[in-house]
Coordinates of C-alpha atoms and ligand atoms in Angstrom, one line a residue:
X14 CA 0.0 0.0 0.0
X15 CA 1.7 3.5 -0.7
X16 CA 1.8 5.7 2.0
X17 CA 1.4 9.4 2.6
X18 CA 4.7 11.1 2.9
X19 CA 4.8 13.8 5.6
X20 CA 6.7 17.0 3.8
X21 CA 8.3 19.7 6.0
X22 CA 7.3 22.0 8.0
X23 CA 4.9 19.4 9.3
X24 CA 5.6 19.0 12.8
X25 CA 5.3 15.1 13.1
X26 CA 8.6 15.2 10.8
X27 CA 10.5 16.5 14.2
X28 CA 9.5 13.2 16.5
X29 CA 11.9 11.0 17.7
X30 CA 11.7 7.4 16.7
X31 CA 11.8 4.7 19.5
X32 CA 13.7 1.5 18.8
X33 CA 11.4 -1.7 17.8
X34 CA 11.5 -4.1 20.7
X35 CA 10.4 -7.4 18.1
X36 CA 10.7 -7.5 14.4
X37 CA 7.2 -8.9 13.7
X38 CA 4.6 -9.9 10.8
X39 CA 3.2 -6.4 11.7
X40 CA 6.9 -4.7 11.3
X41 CA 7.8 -6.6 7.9
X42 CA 4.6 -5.4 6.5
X43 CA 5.0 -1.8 7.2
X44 CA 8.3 -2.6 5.4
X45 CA 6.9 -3.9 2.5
X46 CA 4.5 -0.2 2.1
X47 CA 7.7 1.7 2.4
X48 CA 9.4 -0.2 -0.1
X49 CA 6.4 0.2 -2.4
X50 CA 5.4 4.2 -1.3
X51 CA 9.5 4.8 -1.8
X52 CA 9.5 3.3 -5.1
X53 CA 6.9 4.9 -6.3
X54 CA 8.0 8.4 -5.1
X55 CA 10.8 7.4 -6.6
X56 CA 13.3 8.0 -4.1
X57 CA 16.5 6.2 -2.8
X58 CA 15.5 6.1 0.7
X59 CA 12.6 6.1 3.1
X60 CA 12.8 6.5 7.4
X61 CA 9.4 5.3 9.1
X62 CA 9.4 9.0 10.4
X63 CA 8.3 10.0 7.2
X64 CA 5.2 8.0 6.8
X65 CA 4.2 9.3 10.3
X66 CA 5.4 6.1 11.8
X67 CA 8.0 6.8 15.0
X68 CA 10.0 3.8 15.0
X69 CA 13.8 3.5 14.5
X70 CA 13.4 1.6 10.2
X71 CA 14.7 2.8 7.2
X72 CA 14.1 1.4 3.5
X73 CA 16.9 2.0 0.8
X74 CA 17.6 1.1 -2.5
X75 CA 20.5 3.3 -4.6
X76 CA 20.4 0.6 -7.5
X77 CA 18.7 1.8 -10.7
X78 CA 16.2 -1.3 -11.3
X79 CA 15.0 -2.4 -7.6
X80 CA 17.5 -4.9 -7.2
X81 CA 19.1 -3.5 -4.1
X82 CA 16.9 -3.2 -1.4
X83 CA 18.1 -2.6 2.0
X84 CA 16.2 -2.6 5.6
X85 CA 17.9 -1.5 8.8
X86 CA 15.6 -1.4 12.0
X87 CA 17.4 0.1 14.8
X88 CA 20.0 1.4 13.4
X89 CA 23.4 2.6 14.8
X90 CA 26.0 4.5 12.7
X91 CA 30.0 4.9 13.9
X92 CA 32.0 7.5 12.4
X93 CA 35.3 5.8 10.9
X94 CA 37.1 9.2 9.8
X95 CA 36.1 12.2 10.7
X96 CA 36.7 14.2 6.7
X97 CA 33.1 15.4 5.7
X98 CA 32.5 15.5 1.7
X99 CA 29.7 17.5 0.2
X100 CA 26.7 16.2 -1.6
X101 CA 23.9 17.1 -3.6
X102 CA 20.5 15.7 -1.5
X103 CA 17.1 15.8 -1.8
X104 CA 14.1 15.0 0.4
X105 CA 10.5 13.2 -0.4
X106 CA 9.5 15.4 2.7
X107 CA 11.2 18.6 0.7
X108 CA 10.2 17.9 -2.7
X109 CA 11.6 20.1 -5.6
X110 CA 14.8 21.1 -3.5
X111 CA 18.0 20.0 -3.8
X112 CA 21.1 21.2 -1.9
X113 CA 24.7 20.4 -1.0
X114 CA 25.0 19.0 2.7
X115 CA 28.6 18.1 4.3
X116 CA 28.5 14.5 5.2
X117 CA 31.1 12.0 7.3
X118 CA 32.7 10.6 4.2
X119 CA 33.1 6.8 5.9
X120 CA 30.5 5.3 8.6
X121 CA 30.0 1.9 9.5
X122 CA 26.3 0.8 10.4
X123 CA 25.0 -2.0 12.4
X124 CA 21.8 -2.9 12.7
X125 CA 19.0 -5.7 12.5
X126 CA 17.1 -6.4 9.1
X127 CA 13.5 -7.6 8.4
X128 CA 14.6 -11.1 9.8
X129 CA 15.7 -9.8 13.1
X130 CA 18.8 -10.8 12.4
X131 CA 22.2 -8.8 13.4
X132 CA 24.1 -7.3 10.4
X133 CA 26.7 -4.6 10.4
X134 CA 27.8 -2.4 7.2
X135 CA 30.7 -0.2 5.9
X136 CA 29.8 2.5 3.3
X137 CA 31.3 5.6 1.8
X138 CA 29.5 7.8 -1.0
X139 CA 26.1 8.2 -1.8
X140 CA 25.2 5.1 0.5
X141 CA 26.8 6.4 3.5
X142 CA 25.4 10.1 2.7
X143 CA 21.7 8.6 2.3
X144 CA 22.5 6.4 5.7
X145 CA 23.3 9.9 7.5
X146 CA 20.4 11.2 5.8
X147 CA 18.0 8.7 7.1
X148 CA 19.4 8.2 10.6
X149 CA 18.8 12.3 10.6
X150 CA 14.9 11.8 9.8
X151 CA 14.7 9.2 12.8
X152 CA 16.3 11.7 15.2
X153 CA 13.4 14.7 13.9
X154 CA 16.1 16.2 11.7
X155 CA 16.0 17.3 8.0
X156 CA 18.9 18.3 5.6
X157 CA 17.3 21.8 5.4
X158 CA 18.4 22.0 9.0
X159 CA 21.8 22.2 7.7
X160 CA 21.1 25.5 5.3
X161 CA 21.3 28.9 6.3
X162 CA 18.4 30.4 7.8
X163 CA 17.4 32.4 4.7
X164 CA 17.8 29.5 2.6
X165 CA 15.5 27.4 5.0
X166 CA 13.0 29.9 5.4
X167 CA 12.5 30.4 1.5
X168 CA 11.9 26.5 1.1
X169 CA 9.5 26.9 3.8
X170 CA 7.6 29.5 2.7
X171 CA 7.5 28.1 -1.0
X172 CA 6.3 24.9 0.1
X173 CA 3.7 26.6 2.7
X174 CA 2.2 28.2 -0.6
X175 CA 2.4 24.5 -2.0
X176 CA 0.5 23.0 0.7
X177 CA -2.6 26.2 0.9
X178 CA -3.2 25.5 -2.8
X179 CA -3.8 21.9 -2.5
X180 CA -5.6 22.2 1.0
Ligands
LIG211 O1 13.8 11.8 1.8 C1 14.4 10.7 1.7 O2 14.9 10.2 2.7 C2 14.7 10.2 0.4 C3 15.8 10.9 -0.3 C4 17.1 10.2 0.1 C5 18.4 10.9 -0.3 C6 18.6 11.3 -1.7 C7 19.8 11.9 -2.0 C8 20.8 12.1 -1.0 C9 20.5 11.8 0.3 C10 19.4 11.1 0.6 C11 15.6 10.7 -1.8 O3 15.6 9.7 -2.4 S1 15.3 12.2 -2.7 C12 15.1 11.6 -4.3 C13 16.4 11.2 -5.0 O4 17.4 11.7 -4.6 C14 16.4 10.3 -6.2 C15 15.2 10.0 -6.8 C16 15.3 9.1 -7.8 C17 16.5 8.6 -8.3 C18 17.7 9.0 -7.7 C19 17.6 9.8 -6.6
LIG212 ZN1 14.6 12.8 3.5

């Protein structure tokens, strides 16, 4: 089922996620609707934050025909050098703005997939910018946060005038 996507300033977008205690039937279905709803955006990622669910999942796929899908429920990211490279992002919950944001270049994430199962990851480049990107949505935060105010504030007020035409 595809899923309404929250899109900033919405308030709900700032919640914190709590950490799922057991990865259920329930859990691997939510799954599944992020998959679809971030497929069909199209996007490269989706955190459960987005679809106005506050627990700690993420859904990612960076491969250009769906055959790369990646699920990380509770997620915990180290820094492994501390350099931060720039990067054009985007947001399903900003749509229409794109922006360089200074990411850690190298992270390493552990976490537990739709199994339940314990995996840990090393990535650099786009999949450890979107990883940091994610993470960020689970913790309330948003790569406008990372703009200057005057470039925040025109993306919110463009998007405000978005949002009063189709209400
Ligand atoms: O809002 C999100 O989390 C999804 C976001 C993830 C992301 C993209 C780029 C850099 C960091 C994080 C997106 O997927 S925005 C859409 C996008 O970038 C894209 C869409 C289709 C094909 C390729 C990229
Ligand atoms: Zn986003």
């Amino acid at each position: 089922m595809i899923l309404n996507i929250l899109e900033y300033p919405d308030p709900r977008l700032r919640t914190i996620a709590k950490p799922v205690d057991e990865v259920t039937d329930e859990t691997r279905k939510l799954i599944e609707d992020m998959f679809e709803t971030m497929y069909d955006a199209p996007g490269i990622g989706l955190a459960a934050t987005q679809v106005n669910v506050h627990q700690q999942i993420i859904v990612m796929d960076l491969s250009e025909d769906k055959s790369e899908p990646r699920v990380f429920i509770n997620p915990k990211v180290e820094v492994l050098d501390g350099d931060y490279q720039p990067m054009q992002e985007g947001c399903l919950s900003v749509p229409g703005f794109y922006e360089d944001v200074d990411r850690i270049e190298h992270v390493r994430i552990n976490a537990i997939n739709e199994k339940g199962e314990a995996f840990e990851l090393e990535a650099t480049g786009l999949l450890a910018v979107c990883i940091q990107h994610e993470m960020d949505h689970l913790n309330g935060k948003l790569f406008v946060d990372y703009l200057s105010a005057l470039k925040r504030n025109r993306i919110r007020k463009k998007l405000e005038k978005l949002h009063k035409k189709s209400a």
